[in-house]
PDB file of C-alpha atoms in Angstrom:
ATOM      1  CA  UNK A  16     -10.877  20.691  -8.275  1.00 98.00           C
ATOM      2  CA  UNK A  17     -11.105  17.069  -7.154  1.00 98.00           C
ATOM      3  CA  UNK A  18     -13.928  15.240  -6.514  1.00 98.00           C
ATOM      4  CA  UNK A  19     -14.552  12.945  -3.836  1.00 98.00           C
ATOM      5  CA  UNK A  20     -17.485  10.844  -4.310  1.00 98.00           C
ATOM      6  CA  UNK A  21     -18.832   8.682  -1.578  1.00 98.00           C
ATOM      7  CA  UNK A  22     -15.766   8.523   1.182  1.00 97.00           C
ATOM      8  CA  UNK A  23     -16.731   6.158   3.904  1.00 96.00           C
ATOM      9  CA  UNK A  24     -20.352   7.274   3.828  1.00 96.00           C
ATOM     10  CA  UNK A  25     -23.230   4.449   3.367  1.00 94.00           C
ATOM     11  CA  UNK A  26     -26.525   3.559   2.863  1.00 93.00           C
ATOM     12  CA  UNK A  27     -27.448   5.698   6.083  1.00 93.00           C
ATOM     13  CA  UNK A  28     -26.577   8.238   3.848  1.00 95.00           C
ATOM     14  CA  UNK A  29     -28.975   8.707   1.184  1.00 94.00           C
ATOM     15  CA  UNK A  30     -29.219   7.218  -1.941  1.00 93.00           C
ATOM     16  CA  UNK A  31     -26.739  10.237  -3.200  1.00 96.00           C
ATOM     17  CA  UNK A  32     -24.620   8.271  -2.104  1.00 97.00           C
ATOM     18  CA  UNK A  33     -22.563   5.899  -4.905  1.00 97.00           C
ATOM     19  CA  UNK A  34     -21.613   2.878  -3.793  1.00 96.00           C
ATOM     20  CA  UNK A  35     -21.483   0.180  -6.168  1.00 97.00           C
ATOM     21  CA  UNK A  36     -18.899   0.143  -9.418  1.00 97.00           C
ATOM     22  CA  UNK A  37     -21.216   1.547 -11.757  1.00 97.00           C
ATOM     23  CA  UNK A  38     -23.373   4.152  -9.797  1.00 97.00           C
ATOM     24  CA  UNK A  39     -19.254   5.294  -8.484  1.00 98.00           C
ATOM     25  CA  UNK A  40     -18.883   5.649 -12.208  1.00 98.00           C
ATOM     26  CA  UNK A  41     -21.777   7.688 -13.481  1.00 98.00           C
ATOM     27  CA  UNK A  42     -21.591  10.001 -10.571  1.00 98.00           C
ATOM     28  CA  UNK A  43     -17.788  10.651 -11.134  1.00 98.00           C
ATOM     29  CA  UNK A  44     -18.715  10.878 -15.322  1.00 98.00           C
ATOM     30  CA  UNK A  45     -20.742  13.939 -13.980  1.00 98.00           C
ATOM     31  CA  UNK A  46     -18.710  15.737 -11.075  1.00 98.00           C
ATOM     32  CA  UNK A  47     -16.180  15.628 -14.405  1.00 98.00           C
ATOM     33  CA  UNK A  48     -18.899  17.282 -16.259  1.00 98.00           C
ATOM     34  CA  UNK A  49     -19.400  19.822 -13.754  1.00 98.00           C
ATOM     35  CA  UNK A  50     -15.563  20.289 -13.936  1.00 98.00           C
ATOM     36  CA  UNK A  51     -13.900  18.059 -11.685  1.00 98.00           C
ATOM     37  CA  UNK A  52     -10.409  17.193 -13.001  1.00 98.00           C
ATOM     38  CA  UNK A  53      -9.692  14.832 -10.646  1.00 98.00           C
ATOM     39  CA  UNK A  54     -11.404  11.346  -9.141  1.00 98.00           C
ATOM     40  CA  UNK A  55     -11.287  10.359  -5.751  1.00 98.00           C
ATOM     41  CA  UNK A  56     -13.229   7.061  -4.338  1.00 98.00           C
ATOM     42  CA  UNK A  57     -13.287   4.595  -1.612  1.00 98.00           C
ATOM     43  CA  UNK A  58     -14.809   1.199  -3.528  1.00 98.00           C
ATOM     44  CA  UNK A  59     -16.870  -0.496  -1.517  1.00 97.00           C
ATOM     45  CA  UNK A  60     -17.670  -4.605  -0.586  1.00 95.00           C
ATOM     46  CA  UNK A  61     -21.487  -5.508  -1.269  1.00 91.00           C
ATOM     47  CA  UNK A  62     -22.389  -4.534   2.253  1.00 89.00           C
ATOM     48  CA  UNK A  63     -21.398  -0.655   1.522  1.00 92.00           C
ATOM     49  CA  UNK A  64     -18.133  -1.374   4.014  1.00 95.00           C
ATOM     50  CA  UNK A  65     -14.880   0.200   2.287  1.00 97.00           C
ATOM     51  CA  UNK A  66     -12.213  -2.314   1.228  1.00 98.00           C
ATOM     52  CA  UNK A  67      -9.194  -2.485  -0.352  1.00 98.00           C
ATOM     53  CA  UNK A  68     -10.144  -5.812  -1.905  1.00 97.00           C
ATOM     54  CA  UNK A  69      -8.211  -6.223  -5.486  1.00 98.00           C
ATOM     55  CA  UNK A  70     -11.522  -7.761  -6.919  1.00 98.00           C
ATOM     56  CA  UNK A  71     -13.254  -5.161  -5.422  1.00 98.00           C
ATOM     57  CA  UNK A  72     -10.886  -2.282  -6.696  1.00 98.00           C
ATOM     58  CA  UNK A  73     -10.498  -3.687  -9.911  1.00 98.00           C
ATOM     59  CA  UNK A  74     -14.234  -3.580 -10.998  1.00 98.00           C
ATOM     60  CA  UNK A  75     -14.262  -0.450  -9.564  1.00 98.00           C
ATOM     61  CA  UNK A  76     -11.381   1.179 -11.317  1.00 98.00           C
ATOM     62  CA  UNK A  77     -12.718  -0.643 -14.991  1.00 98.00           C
ATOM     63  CA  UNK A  78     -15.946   1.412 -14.310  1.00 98.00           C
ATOM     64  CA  UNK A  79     -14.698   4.390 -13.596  1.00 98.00           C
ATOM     65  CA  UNK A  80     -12.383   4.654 -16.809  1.00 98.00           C
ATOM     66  CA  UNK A  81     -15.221   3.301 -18.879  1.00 98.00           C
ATOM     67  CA  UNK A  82     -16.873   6.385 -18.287  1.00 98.00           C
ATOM     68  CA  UNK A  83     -14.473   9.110 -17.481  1.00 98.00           C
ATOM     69  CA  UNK A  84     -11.977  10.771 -20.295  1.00 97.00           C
ATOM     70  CA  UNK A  85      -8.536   9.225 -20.326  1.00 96.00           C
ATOM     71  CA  UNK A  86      -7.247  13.000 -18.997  1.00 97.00           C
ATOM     72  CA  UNK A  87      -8.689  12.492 -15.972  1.00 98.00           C
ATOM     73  CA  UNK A  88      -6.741  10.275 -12.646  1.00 98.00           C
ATOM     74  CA  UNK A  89      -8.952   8.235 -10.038  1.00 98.00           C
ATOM     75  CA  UNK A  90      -7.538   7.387  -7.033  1.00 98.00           C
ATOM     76  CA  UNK A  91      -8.156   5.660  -3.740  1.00 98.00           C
ATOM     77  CA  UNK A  92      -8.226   5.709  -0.584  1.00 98.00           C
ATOM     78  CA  UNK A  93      -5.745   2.850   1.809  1.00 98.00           C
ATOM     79  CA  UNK A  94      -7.652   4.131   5.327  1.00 97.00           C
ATOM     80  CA  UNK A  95      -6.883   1.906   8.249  1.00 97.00           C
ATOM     81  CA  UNK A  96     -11.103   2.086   8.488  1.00 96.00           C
ATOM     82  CA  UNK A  97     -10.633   0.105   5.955  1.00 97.00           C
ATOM     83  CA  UNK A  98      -7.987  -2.701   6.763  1.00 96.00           C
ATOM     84  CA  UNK A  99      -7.168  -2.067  10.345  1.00 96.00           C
ATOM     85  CA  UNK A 100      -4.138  -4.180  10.434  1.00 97.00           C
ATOM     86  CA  UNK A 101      -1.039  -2.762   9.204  1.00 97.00           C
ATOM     87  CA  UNK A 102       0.243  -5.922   7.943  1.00 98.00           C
ATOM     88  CA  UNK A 103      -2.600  -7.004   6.384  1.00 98.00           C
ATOM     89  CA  UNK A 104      -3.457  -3.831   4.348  1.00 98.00           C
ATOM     90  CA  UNK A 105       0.415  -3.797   3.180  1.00 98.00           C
ATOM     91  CA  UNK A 106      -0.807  -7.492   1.841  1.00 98.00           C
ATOM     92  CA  UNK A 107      -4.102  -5.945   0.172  1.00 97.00           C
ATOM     93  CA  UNK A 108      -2.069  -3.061  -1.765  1.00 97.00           C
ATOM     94  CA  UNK A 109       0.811  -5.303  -3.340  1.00 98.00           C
ATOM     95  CA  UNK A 110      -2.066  -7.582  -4.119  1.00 98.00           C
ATOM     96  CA  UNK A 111      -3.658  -5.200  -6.611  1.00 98.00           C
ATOM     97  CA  UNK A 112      -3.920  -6.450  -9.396  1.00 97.00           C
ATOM     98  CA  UNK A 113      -5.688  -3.067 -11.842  1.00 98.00           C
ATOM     99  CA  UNK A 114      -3.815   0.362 -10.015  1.00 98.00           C
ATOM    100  CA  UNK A 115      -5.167   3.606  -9.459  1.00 98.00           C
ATOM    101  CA  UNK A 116      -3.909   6.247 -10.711  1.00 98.00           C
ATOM    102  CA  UNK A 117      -2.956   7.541  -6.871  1.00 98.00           C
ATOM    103  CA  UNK A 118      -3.577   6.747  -3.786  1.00 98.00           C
ATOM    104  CA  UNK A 119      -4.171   8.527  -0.274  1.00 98.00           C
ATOM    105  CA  UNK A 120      -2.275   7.682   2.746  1.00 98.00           C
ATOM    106  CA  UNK A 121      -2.769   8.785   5.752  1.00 98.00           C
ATOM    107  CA  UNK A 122       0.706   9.487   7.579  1.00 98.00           C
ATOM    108  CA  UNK A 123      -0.580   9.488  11.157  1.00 98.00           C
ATOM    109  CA  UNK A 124      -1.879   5.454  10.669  1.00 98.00           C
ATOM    110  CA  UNK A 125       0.441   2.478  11.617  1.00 97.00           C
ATOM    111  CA  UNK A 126       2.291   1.335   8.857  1.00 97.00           C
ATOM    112  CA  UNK A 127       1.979   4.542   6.464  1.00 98.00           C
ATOM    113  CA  UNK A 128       5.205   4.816   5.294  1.00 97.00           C
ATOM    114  CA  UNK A 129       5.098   1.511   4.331  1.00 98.00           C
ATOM    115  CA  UNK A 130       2.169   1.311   2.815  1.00 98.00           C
ATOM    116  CA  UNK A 131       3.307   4.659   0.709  1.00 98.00           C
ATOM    117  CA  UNK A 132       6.779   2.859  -0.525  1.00 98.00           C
ATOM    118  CA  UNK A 133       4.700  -0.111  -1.643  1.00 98.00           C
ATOM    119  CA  UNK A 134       2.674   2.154  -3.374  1.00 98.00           C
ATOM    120  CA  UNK A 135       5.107   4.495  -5.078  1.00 98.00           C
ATOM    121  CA  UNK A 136       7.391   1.116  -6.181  1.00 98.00           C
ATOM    122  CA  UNK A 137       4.479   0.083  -8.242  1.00 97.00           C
ATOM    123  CA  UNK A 138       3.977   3.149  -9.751  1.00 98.00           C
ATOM    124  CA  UNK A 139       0.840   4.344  -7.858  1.00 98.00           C
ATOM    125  CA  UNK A 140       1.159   8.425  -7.117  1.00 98.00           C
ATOM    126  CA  UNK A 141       0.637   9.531  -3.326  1.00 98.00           C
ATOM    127  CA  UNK A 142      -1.278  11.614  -1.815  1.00 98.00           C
ATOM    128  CA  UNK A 143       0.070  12.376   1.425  1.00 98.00           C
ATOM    129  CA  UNK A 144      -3.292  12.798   4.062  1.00 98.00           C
ATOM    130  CA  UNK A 145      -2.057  15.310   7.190  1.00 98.00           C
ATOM    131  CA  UNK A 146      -5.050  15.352   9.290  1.00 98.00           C
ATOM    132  CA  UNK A 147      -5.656  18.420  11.494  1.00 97.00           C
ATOM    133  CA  UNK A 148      -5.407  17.221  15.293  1.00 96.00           C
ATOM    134  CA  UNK A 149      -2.479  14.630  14.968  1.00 97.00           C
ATOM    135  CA  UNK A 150       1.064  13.786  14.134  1.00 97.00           C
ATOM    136  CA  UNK A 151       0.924  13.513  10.253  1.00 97.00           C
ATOM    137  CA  UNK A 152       2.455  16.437   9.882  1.00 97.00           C
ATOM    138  CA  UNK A 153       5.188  16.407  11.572  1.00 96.00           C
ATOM    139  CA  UNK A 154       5.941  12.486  10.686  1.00 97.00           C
ATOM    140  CA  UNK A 155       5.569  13.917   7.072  1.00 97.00           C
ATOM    141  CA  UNK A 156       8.240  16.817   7.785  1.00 96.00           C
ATOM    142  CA  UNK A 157      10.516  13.693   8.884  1.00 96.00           C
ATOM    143  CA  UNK A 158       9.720  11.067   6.306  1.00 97.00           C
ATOM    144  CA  UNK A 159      12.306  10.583   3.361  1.00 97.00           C
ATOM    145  CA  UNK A 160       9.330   9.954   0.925  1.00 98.00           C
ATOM    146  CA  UNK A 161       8.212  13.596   1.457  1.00 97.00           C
ATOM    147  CA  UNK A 162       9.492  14.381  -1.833  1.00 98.00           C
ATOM    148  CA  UNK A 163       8.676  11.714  -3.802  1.00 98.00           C
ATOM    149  CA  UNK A 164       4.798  12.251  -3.248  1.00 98.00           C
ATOM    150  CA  UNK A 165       2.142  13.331  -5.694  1.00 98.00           C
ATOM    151  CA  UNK A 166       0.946  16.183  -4.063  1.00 98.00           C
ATOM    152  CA  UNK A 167      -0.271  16.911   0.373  1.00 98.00           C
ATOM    153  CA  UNK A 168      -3.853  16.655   1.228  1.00 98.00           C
ATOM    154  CA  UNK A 169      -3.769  19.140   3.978  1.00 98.00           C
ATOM    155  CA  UNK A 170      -7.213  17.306   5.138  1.00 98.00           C
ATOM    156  CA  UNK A 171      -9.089  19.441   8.322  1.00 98.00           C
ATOM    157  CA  UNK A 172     -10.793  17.487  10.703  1.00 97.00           C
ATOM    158  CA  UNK A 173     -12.688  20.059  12.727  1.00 97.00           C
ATOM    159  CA  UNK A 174     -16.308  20.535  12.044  1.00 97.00           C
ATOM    160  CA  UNK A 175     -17.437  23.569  13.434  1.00 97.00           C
ATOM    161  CA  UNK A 176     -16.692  26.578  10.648  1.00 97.00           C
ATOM    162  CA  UNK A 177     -14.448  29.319  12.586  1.00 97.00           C
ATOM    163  CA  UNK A 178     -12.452  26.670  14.132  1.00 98.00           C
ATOM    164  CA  UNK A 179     -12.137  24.681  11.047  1.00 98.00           C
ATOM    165  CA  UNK A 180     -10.534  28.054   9.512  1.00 98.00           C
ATOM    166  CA  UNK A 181      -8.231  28.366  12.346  1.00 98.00           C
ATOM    167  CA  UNK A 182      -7.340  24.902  12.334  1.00 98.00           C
ATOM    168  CA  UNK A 183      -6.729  24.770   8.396  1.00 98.00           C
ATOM    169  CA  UNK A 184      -4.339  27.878   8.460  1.00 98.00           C
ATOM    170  CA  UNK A 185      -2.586  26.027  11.946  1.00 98.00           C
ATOM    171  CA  UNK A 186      -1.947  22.809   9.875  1.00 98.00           C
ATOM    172  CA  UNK A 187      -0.700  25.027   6.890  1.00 98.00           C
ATOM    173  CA  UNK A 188       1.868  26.489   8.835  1.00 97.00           C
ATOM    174  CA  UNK A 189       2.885  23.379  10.388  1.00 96.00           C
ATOM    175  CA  UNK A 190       2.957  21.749   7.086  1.00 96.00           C
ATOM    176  CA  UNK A 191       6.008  24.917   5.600  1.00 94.00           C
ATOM    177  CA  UNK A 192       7.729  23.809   2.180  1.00 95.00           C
ATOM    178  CA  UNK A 193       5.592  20.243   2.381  1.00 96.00           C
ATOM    179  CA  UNK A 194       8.607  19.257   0.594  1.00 96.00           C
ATOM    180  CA  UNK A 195       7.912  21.247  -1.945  1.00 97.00           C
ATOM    181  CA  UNK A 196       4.891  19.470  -2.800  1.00 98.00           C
ATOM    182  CA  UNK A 197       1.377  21.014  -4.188  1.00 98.00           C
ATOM    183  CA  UNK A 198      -0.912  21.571  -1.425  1.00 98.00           C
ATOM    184  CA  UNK A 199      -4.527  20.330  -1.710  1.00 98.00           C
ATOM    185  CA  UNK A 200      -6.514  21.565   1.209  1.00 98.00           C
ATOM    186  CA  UNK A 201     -10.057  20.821   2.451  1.00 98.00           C
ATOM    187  CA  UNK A 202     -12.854  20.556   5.362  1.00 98.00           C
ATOM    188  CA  UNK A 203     -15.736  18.485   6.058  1.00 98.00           C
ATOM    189  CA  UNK A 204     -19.106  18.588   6.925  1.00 98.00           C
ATOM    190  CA  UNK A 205     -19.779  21.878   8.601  1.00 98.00           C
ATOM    191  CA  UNK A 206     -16.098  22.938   7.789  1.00 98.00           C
ATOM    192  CA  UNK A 207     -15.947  21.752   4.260  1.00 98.00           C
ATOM    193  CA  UNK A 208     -17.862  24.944   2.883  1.00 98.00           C
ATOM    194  CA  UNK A 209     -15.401  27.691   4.956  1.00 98.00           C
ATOM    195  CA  UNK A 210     -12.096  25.829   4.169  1.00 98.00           C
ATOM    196  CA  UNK A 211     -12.741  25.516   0.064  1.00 98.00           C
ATOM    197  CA  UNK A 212     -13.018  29.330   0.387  1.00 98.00           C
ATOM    198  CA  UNK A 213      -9.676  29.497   2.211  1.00 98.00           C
ATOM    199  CA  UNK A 214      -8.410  27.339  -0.309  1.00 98.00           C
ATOM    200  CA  UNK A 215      -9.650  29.795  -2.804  1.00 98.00           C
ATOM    201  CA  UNK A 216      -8.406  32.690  -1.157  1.00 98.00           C
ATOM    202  CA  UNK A 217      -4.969  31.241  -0.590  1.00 98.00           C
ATOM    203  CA  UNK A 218      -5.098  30.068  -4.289  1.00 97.00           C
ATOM    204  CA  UNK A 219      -4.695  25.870  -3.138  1.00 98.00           C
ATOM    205  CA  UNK A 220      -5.956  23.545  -5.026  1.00 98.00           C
ATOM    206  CA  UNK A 221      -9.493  22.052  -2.653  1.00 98.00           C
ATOM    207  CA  UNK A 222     -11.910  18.892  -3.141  1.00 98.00           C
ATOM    208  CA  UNK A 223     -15.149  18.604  -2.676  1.00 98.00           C
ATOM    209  CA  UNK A 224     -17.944  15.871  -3.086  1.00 98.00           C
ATOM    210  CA  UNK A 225     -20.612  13.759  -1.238  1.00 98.00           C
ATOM    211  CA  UNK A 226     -17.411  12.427   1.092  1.00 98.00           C
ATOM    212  CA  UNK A 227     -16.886  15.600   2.529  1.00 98.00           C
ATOM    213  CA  UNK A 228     -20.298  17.315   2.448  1.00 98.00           C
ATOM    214  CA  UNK A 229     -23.968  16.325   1.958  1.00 98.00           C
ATOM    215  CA  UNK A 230     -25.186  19.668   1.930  1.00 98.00           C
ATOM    216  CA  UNK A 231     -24.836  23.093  -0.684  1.00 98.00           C
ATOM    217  CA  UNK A 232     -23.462  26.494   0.791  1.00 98.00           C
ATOM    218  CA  UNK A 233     -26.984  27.409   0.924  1.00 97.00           C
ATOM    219  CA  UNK A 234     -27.359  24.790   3.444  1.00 97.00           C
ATOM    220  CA  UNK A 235     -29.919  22.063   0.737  1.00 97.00           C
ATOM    221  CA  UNK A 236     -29.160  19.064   0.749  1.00 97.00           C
ATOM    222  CA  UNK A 237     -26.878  17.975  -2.485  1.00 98.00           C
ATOM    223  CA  UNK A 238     -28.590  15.855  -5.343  1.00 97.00           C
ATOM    224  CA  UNK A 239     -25.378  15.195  -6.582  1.00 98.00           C
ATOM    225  CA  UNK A 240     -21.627  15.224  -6.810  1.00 98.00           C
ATOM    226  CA  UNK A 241     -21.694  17.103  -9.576  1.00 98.00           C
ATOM    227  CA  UNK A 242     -24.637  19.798  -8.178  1.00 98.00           C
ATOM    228  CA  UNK A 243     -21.247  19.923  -5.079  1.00 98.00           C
ATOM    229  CA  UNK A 244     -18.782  20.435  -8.081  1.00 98.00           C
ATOM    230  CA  UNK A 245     -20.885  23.404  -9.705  1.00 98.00           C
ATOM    231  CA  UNK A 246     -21.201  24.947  -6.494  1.00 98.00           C
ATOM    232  CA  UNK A 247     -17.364  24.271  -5.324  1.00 98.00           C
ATOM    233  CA  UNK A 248     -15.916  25.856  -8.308  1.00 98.00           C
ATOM    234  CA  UNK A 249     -18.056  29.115  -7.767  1.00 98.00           C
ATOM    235  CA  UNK A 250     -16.971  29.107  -4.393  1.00 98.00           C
ATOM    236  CA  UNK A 251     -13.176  28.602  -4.679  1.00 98.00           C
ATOM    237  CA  UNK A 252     -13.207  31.013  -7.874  1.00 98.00           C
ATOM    238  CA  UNK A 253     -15.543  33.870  -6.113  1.00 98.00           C
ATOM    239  CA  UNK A 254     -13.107  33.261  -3.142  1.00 98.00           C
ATOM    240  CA  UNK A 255     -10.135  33.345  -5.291  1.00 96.00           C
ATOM    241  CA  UNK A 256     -11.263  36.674  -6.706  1.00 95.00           C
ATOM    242  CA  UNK A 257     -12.199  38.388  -3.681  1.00 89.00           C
ATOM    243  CA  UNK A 258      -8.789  37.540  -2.158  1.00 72.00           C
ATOM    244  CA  UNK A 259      -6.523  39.000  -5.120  1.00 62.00           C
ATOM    245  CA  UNK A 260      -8.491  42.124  -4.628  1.00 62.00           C
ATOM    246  CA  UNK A 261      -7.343  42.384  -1.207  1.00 58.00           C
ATOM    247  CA  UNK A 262      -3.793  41.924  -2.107  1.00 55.00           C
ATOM    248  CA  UNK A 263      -4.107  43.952  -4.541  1.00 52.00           C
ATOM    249  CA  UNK A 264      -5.048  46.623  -1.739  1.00 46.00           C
ATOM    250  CA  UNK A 265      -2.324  45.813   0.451  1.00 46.00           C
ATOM    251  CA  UNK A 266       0.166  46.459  -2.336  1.00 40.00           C
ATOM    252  CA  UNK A 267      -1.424  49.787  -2.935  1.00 38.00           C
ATOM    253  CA  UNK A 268      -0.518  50.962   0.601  1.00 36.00           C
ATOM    254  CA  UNK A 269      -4.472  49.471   1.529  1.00 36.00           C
ATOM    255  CA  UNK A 270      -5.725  48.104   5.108  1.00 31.00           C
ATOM    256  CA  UNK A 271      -7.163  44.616   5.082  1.00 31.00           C
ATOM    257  CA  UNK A 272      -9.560  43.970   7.632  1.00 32.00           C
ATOM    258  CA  UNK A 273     -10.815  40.845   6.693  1.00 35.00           C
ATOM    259  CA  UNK A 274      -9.344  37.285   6.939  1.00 38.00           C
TER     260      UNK A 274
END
């Protein structure tokens, strides 16, 4: 399970919502508690804007591994949101002066490929971001990196629950060997709770955190990344369980009339 603790979410948000180096840190240190195994963050500029700013990242990333055990990798996001020039952000990576431990990218953006050579010359891992709704995947199915990457983020943009579903198992099947890569899938907002159970169900590795979701299953608002966490592994597992019972079924001779 991978957390993802603020995203491009702000103030607007609610004070949930960590923003600055050290509040990014304590509310990783406990989504980690809650069993996270796995960091991911978007460090922010003073005015809660993302940015791939080396100062910024670097304060950032020294928080973070102040507080978190040495086990456990933080990564990043490189989000055109963030550094809408191609160019330029290719600047901002190679400028980095403290690395993550990975990095998303986001194949459908200008300049992603290289952006992800830059990233995996230096080291950096990358996670390859294949949004629902646009080319990604099939530039990803083309791109010679494909299996040099850390691992797919198979990243569902819908919002409303049933189509989310549909849409996650349409970008699955569009994604096919992912070049043999591990496959980390997840939803947002409205769709964030339905996909982690796919995930579960499908036994893929899933994310969850104040980035993707402010709210619990139960539909309360979330104190916390870790409160998420807590409630994201019960989901995936109780998801996870329910599905090997229906295989099990179906290799018994057994109908299965549910998803």
């Amino acid at each position: 399970m991978q957390v993802c603790v603020n995203g491009a979410r702000g103030p607007a948000d609610g004070t949930a919502v960590p923003l600055s180096p050290g509040a990014l840190a304590g509310s990783a240190a406990g989504a980690v508690a809650a069993g996270a195994a796995d960091v991911h963050v978007h460090p922010k500029a003073p005015c809660g804007r993302d940015t791939l700013s080396p100062r910024v990242l670097a304060a950032t990333l020294a928080a973070l591994r102040a507080r978190l055990p040495a086990s456990v990798r933080v990564g990043v996001t490189t989000g055109a949101w963030a550094e809408p020039d191609p160019a330029a952000r290719l600047r901002r990576v190679r400028a980095w002066t403290v690395l993550p431990d990975h990095a998303s990218v986001n194949w459908h953006e200008p300049g992603a490929e290289e952006i992800a050579a830059a990233l995996l010359e230096r080291g950096v891992g990358v996670e390859a971001g294949l949004w629902s709704g646009t080319d990604g995947a099939a530039r990803f199915a083309r791109s010679p990196l494909g299996p040099r990457v850390l691992r797919v983020l198979a990243e569902v943009t819908e919002t409303d629950p049933a189509a989310a579903v549909r849409s996650a198992r349409g970008l699955l099947s569009a994604l096919g060997a992912a070049h043999g890569r591990p496959v980390l899938l997840h939803g947002e907002d409205a769709g964030a709770w339905p996909v982690l159970r796919l995930a579960g169900r499908l036994g893929l590795r899933t994310r969850v955190g104040l980035e993707d979701t402010l709210f619990l299953p139960d539909g309360r608002r979330a104190a916390s990344n870790a409160e998420l966490v807590g409630a994201g592994l019960t989901e995936w597992r109780t998801a996870r369980e329910g599905g090997g019972r229906r295989r099990g079924m179906r290799c018994e001779g057994g109908s299965d009339g549910g998803e």
